Coordinates of C-alpha atoms in Angstrom, one line a residue:
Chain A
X531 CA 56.6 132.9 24.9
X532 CA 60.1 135.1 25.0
X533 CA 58.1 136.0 28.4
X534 CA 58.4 132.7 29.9
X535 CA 62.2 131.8 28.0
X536 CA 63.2 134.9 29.6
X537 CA 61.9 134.0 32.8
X538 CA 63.5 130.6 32.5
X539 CA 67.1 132.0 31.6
X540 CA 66.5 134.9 34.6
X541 CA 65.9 131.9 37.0
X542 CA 68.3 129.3 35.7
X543 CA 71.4 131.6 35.3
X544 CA 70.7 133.9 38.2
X545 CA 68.5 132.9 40.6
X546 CA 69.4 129.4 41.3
X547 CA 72.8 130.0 40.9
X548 CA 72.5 133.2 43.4
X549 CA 70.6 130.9 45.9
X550 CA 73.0 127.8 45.5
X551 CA 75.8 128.7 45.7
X552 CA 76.2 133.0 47.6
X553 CA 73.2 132.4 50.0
X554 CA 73.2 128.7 50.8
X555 CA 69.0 128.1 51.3
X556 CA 68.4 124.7 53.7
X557 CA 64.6 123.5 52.4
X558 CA 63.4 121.6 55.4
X559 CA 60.6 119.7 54.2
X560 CA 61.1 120.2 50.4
X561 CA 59.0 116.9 49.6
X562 CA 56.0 118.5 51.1
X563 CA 56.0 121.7 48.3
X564 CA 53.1 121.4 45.5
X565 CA 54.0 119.5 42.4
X566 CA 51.0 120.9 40.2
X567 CA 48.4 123.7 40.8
X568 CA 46.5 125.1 41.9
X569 CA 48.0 125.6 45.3
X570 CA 48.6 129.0 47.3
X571 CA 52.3 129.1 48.9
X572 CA 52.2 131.1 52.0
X573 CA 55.2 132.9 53.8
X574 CA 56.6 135.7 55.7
X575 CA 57.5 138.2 54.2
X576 CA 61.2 140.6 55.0
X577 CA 63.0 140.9 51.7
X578 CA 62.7 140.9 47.7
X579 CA 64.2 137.7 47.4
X580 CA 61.3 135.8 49.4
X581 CA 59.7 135.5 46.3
X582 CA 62.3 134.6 44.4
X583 CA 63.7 131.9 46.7
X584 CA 60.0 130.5 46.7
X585 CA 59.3 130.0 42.8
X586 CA 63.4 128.6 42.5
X587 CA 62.3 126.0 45.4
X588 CA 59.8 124.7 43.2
X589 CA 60.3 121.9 40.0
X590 CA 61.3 124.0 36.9
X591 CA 59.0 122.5 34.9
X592 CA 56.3 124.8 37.8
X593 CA 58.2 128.0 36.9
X594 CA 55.7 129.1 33.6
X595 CA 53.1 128.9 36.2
X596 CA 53.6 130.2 39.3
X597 CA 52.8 133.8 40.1
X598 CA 54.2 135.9 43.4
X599 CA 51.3 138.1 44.2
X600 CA 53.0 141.6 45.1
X601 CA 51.7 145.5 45.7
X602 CA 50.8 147.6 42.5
X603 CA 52.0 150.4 44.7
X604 CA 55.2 149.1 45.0
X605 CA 56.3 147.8 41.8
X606 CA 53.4 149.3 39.2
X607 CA 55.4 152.4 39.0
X608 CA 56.8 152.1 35.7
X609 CA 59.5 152.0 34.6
X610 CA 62.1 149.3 34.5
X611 CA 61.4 148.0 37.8
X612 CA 57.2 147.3 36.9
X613 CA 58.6 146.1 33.2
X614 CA 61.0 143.0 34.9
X615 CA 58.1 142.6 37.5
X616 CA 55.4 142.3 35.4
X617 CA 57.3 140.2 32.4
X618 CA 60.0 138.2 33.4
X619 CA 58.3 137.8 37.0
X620 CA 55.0 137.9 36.3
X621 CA 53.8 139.3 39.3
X622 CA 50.2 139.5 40.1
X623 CA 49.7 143.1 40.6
X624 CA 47.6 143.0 43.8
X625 CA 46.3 147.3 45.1
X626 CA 46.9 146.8 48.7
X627 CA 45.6 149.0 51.3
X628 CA 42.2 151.4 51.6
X629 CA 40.0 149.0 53.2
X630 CA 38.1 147.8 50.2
X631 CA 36.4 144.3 49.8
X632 CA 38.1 140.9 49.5
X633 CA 36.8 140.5 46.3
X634 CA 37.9 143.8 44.5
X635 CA 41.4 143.7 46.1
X636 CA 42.2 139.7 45.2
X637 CA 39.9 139.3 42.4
X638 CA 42.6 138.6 40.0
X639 CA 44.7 136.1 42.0
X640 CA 41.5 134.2 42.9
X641 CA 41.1 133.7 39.3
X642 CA 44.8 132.8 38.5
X643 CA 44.0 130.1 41.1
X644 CA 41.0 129.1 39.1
X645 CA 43.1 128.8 36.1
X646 CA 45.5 126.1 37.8
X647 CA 48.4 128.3 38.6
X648 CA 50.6 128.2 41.7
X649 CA 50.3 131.4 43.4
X650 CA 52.9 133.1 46.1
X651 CA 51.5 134.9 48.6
X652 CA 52.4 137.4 51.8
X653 CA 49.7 137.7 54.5
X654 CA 51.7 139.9 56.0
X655 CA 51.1 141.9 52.8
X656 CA 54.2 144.0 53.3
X657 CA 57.8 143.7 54.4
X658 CA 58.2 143.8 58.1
X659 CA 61.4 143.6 60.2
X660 CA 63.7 140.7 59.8
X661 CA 62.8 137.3 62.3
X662 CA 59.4 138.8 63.7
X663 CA 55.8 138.3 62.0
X664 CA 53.3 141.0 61.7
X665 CA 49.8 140.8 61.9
X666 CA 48.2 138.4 59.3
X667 CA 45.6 140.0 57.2
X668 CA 42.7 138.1 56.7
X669 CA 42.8 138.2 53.1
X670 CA 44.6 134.7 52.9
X671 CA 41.3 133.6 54.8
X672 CA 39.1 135.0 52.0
X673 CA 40.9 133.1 49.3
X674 CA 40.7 130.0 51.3
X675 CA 37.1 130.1 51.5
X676 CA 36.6 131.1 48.0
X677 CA 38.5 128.3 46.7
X678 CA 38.5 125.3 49.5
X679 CA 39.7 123.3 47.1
X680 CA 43.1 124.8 47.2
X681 CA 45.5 123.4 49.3
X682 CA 47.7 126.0 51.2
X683 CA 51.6 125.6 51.8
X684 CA 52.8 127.4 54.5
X685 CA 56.6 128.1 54.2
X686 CA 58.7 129.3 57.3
X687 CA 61.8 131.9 56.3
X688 CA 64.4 132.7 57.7
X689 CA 67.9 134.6 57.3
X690 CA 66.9 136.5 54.0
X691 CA 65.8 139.9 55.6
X692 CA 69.5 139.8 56.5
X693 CA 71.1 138.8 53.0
X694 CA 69.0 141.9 51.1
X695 CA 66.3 143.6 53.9
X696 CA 64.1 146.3 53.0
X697 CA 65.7 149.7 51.7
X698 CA 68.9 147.9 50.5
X699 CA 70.2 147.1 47.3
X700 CA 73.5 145.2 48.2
X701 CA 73.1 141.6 48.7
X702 CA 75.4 140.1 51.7
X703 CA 76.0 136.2 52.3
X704 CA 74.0 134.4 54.9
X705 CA 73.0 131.2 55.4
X706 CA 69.2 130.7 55.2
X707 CA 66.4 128.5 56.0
X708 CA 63.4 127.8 55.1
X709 CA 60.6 125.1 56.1
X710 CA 57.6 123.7 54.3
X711 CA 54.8 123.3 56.8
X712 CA 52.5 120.1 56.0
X713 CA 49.5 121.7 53.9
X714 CA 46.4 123.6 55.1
X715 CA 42.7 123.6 54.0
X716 CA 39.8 125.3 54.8
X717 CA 37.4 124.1 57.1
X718 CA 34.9 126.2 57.8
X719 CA 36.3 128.9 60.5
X720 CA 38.4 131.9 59.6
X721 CA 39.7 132.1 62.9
X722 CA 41.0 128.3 63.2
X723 CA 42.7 129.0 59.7
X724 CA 44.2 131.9 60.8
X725 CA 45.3 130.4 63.9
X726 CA 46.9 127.9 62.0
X727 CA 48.8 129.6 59.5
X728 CA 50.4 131.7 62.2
X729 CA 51.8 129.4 64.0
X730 CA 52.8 127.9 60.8
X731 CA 55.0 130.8 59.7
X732 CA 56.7 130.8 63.6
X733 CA 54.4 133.4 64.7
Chain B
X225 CA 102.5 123.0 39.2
X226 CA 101.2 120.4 41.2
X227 CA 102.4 117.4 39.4
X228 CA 100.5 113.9 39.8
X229 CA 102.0 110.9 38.5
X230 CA 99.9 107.9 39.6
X231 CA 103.0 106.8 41.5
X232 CA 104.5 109.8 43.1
X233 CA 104.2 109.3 46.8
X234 CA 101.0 111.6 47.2
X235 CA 99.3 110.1 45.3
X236 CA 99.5 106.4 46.3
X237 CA 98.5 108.2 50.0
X238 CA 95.3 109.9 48.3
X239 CA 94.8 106.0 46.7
X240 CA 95.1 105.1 50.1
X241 CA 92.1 107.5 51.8
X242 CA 89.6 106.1 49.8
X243 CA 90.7 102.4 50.4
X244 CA 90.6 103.5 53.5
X245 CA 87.4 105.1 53.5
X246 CA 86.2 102.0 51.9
X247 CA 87.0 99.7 54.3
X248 CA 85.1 102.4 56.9
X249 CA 81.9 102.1 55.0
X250 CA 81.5 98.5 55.0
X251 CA 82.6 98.4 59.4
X252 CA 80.2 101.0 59.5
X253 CA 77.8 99.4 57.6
X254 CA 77.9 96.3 59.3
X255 CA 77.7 97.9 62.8
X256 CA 74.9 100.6 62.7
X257 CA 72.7 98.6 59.8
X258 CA 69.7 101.0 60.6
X259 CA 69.9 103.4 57.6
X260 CA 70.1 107.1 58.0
X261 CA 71.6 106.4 61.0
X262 CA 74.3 109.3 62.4
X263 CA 77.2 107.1 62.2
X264 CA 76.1 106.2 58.3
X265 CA 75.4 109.7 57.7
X266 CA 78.6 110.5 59.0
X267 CA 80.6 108.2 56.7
X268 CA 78.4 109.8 53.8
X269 CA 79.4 113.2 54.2
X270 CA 82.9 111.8 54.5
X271 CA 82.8 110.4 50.8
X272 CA 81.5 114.4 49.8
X273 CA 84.9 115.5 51.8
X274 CA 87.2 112.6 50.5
X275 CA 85.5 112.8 46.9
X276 CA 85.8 117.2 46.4
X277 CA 88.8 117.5 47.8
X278 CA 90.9 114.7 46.1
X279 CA 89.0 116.4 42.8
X280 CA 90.1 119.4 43.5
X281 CA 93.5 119.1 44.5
X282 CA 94.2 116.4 41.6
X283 CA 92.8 119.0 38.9
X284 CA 94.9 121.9 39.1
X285 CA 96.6 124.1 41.4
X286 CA 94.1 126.9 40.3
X287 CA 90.9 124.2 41.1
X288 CA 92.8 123.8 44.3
X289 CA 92.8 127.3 45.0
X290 CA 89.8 128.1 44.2
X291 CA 88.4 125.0 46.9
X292 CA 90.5 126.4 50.0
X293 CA 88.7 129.7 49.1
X294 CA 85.1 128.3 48.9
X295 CA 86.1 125.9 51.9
X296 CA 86.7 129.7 53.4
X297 CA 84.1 131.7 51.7
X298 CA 81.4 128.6 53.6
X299 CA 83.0 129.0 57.3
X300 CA 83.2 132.6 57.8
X301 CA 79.3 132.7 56.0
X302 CA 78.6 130.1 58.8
X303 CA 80.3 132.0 61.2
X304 CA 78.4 135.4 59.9
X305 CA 75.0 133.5 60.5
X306 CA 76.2 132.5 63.7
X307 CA 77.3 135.4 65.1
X308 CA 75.0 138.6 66.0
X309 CA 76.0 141.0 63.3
X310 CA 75.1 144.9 63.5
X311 CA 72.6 146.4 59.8
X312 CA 75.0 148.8 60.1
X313 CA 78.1 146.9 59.2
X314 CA 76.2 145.2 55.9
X315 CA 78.8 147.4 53.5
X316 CA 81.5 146.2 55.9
X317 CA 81.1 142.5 56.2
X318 CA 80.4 142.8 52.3
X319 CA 84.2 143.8 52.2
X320 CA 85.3 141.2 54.7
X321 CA 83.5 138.4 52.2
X322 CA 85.6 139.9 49.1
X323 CA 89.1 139.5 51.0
X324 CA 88.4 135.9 50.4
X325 CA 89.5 136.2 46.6
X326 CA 92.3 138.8 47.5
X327 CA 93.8 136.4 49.5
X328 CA 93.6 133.3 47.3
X329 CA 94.9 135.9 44.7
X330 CA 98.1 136.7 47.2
X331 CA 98.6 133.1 47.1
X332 CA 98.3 132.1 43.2
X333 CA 100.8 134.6 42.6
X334 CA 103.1 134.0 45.4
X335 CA 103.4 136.8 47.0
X336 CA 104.4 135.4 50.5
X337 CA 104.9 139.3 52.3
X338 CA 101.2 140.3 51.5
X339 CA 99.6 136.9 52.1
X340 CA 101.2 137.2 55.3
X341 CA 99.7 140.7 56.7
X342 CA 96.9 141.6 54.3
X343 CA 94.5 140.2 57.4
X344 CA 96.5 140.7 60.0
X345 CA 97.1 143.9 59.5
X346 CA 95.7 146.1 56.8
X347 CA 92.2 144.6 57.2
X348 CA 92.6 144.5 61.0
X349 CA 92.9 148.5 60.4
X350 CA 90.6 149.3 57.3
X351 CA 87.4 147.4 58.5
X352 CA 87.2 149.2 61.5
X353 CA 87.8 152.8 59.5
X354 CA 84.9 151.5 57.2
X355 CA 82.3 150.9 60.4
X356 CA 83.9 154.5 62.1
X357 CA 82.8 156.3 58.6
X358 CA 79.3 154.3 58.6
X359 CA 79.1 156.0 62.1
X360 CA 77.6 153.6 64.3
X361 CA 79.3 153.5 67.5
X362 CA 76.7 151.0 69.7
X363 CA 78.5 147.7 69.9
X364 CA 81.4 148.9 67.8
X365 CA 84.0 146.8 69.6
X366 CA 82.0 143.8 69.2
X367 CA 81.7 144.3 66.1
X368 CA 85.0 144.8 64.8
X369 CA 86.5 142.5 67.1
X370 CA 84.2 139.3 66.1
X371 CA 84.7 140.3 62.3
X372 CA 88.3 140.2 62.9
X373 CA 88.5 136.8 64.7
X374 CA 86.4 135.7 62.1
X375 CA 89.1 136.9 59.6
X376 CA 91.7 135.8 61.2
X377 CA 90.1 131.7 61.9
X378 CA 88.0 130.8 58.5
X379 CA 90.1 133.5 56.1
X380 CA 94.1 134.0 56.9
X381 CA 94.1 130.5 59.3
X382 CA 92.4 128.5 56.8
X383 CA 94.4 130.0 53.5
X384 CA 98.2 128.7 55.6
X385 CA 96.3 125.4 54.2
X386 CA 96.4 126.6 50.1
X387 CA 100.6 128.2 50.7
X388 CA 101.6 124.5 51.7
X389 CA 100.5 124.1 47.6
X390 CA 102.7 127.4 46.9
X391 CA 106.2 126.7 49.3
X392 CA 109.2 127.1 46.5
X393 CA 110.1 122.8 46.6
X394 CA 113.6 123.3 44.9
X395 CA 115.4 122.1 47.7
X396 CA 113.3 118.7 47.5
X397 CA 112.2 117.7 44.3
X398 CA 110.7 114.5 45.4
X399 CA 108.3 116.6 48.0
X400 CA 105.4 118.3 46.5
X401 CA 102.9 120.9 47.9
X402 CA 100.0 118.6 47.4
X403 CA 102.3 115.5 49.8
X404 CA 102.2 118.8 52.6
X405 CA 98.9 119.5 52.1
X406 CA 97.4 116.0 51.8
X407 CA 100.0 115.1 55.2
X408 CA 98.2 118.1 57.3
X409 CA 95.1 117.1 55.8
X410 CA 95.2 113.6 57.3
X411 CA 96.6 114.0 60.1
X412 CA 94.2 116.8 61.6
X413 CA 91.3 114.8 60.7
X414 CA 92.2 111.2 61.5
X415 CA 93.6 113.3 64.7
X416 CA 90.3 114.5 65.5
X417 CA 88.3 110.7 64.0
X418 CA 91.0 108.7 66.7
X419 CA 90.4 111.1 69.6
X420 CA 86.8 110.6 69.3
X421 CA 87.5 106.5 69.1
X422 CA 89.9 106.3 72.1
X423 CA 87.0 108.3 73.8
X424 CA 83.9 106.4 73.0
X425 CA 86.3 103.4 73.9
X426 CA 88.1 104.1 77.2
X427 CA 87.2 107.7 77.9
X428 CA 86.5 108.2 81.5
X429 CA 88.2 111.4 83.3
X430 CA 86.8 114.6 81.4
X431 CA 88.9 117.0 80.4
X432 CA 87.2 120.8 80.1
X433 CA 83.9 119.7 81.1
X434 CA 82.3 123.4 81.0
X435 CA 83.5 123.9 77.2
X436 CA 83.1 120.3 75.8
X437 CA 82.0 117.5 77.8
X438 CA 82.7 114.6 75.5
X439 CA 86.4 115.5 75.9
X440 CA 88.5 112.9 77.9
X441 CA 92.0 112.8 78.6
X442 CA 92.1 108.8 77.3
X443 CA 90.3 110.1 74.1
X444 CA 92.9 113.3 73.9
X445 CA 95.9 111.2 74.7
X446 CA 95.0 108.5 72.3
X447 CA 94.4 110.6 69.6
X448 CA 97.9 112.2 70.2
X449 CA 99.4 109.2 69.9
X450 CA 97.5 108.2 67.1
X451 CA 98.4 110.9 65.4
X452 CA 102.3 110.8 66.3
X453 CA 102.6 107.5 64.6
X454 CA 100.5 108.2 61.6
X455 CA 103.5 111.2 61.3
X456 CA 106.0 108.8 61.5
X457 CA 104.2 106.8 58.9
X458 CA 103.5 109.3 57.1
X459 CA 106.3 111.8 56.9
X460 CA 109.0 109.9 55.0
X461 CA 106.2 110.0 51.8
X462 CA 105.1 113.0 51.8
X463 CA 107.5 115.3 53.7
X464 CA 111.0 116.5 53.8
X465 CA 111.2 116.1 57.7
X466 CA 113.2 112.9 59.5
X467 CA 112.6 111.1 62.6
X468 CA 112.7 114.1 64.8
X469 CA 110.7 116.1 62.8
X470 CA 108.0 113.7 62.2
X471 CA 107.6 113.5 65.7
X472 CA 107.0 117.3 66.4
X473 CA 105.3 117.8 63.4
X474 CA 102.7 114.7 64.9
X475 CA 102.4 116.2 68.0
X476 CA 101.8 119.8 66.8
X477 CA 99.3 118.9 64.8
X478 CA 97.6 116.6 67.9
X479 CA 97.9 119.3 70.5
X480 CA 96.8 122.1 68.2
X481 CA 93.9 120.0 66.8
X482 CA 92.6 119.4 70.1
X483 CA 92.8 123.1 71.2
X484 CA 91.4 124.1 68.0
X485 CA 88.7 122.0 68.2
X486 CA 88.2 123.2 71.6
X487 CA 87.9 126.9 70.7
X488 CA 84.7 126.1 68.7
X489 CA 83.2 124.6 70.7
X490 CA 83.1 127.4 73.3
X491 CA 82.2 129.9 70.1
X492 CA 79.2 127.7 69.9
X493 CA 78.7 127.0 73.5
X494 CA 78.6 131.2 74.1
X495 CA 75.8 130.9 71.0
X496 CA 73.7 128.1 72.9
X497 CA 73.7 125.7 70.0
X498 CA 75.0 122.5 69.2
X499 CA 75.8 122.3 65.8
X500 CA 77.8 124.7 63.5
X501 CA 75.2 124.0 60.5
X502 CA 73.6 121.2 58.2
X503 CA 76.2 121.6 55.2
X504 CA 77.6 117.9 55.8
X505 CA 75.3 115.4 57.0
X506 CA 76.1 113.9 60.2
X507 CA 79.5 116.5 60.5
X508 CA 76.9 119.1 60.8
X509 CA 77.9 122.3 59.7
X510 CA 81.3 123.3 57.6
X511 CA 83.0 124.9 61.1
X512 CA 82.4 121.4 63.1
X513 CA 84.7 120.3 60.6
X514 CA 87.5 122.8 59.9
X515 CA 87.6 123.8 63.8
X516 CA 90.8 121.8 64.0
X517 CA 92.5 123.3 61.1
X518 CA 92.3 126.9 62.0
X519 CA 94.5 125.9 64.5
X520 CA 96.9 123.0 62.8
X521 CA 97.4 124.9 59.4
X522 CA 98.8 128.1 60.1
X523 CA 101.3 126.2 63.1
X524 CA 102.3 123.2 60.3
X525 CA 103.2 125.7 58.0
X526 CA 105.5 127.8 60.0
X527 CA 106.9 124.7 61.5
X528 CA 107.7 123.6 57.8
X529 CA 108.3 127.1 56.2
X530 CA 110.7 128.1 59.3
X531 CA 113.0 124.5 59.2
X532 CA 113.0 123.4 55.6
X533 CA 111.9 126.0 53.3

């Protein structure tokens, strides 16, 4: 419970604030976002405030249950950082890397998804370089089929890897943009999906 | 202090905007019916202008200080996104951002001598020693050069607007820093509102067809005199000038308008793009609408600082 209050404060005081009124965040398409789960919310991925700026897009009442999917590696290694990422974020811990199956690696955000959660997701599964997309993995794909139920939201940003990229702590004011791409499902062919979200996410 | 009494000449003119704007919203309504249309948005993000601003400058001269520096704080983040900026210079253009405050700071506490170079000249040097001690030299020119001109448009241009609020008014105790600011207010953007009128009406020669072809002299010339008699309207109400004055001060403002408008466009015109931004809706972004006033405020005020005050 203080979980989720603390969440709320982190997100109404900070957050929202941060985005609103230092960044400036255009939502193109903001109607199109989820209004209950389950749902996966798909986007590129250049800075630590992509997930943020994805869950504070969303209706507050969504906040309790939406969960950013992010790499053990990175933010399982104790200490404060794992504490605020685990409890006031509530991150879905997700052991990227090593080549092992779908189903060992996402197990756990397959079955937030079951549960009715909104779940925040980087196919790129790591930071890359501000304004180009890497290489999807195909792990979106697998989640897709598992659950076709699931309707995905791709969402286009842009201009954060230049407010806070990768290796820096100091956030500078940019505008930013971001657009909500009308929803995907799966249909049957992994490479048609993929297809789609790429050129969804301006790849 | 500003000091508002619901009849002291400034503000029966702010009364007089949003009767104004009133009357524009129901022309407007009546000759683009189709909602969402640009001309409606247009007159939308007007009411957002008309509305903050009147709020602000009403309140408090602190609330009115603290909207020039946001109106600031918005272009030269517009102009940052805009612009191709260097990873390197993050730190830097972090300092340039926290200027804003120093300067509004300069200006709550009246200190005319640092208000007056803190841009111009001790940022204009330290920036470029903060980039030289980061150590990038690719592009380093172009880097400090655009920050600068940044600087100098959205930051120490824009803030000439906020001193108007500031000017010692002994000498004329029935003028008030809100009547200056609300006069250069008006008259820059009903300048920039007529020239676009007179244009759609009768414009036919173009004037700088490479920077901004919807320019025309009828449009310009219009405007100007537009704008010239609006001063003379205007300037017995909310200034100290006379007859003479009115008239310079009308065709400052119309001729500096122009050529500040003029100057973004070409900004944006060496960017490829059309619009500054989405802030206001059909105005597009916050620089499509101060472009004008980088130019008119800083040459008002030392019209009005050099003769009267």
């Amino acid at each position: 419970m203080w979980r989720i209050a603390l969440r709320l404060l982190f997100f109404l005081l900070i957050v929202k604030p941060f985005f609103l009124l230092m960044v400036g965040v255009n939502v193109r398409n903001r109607e199109r976002l989820p209004h209950q789960g389950p749902a996966l919310i798909v986007a590129n991925h250049n800075s630590h405030l992509d997930a943020l700026v994805l869950v504070a897009m969303l209706p507050l009442p969504l906040l309790s249950r939406t969960r950013p999917a992010a790499s053990a590696e990175y933010f399982l290694k104790g200490g404060w950082r794992a504490w605020f990422a685990t409890k006031v974020i509530g991150i879905i811990p997700v052991a990227t890397g090593g080549g092992r199956p779908h189903a060992e690696v996402l197990g756990e955000v397959r079955d937030v998804l079951q549960v009715g959660d909104i779940v925040i997701f980087f196919p790129e599964g790591t930071r890359g370089e501000p304004e180009s997309l890497g290489k999807l993995k195909t792990g979106i794909a697998w989640l897709a089929q598992q659950l076709p139920a699931v309707p995905v939201y791709p969402v286009r940003l842009q201009g954060l890897g230049k407010v806070l990229p990768k290796g820096d702590w100091l956030p500078v004011p940019f505008f930013c943009d971001a657009w909500v791409a009308e929803p995907l499902r799966w249909e049957g062919d992994r490479q048609r999906f993929m297809a789609a979200l790429t050129a969804s996410l301006g790849g | 202090m500003i000091s508002v009494t619901l009849t002291s000449p400034a503000a029966v003119v702010l009364g007089g905007v949003w009767v104004l704007l009133l009357v524009a919203t129901v022309v407007v309504w009546r000759i683009a019916p189709a909602p969402g249309s640009e001309l409606r948005q247009r007159i939308r993000g007007w009411w957002m202008i008309v509305a903050l601003s009147s709020l602000a400058l009403v309140l408090s001269r602190t609330t009115a200080l603290v909207f020039f520096g946001a109106i600031s704080f918005l272009a030269l983040k517009e102009y940052l996104t805009l612009i191709p900026t260097r990873k390197s210079d993050r730190r830097v253009l972090f300092w340039a951002y926290l200027s804003i405050p120093m300067q509004y700071y300069w200006i709550g506490i009246e200190w005319y001598g640092m208000f007056i170079i803190f841009i111009p000249v001790y940022l204009f040097l330290l920036l470029p020693v903060a980039m030289v001690l980061i150590g990038d030299t690719q592009g380093f020119l172009r880097a400090a050069g655009t920050l600068h001109w940044g600087l100098m448009s959205m930051v120490f241009s824009l803030s000439h607007l906020a001193f108007l609020l500031v000017l010692p008014q002994g000498q004329y105790p029935q003028i008030s820093g809100l009547g200056l600011v609300l006069f250069l207010l008006l008259l820059t953007e009903l300048n920039d509102v007529a020239q676009f009128c007179w244009g759609k009406l009768f414009g036919k020669h173009r004037i700088s067809p490479t920077v901004s072809p919807n320019k025309t002299v009828e449009g310009a010339v219009g405007g100007m005199l537009t704008t010239l008699a609006l001063s003379v309207l205007l300037a017995p109400w909310l200034t100290p000038f006379g007859m003479r004055d009115a008239l310079f001060a009308g065709a400052l403002i119309g001729v500096a308008g122009f050529f500040g408008d003029l100057s973004l466009s070409a900004l944006k015109r060496d960017l490829g793009i059309k619009d500054s931004g989405n802030l206001l809706p059909g105005h597009g972004g916050i620089l499509d609408r101060v472009d004008s006033l980088t130019y008119t405020a800083p040459l008002f005020f030392h019209f009005t600082r050099y003769l009267y005050f």
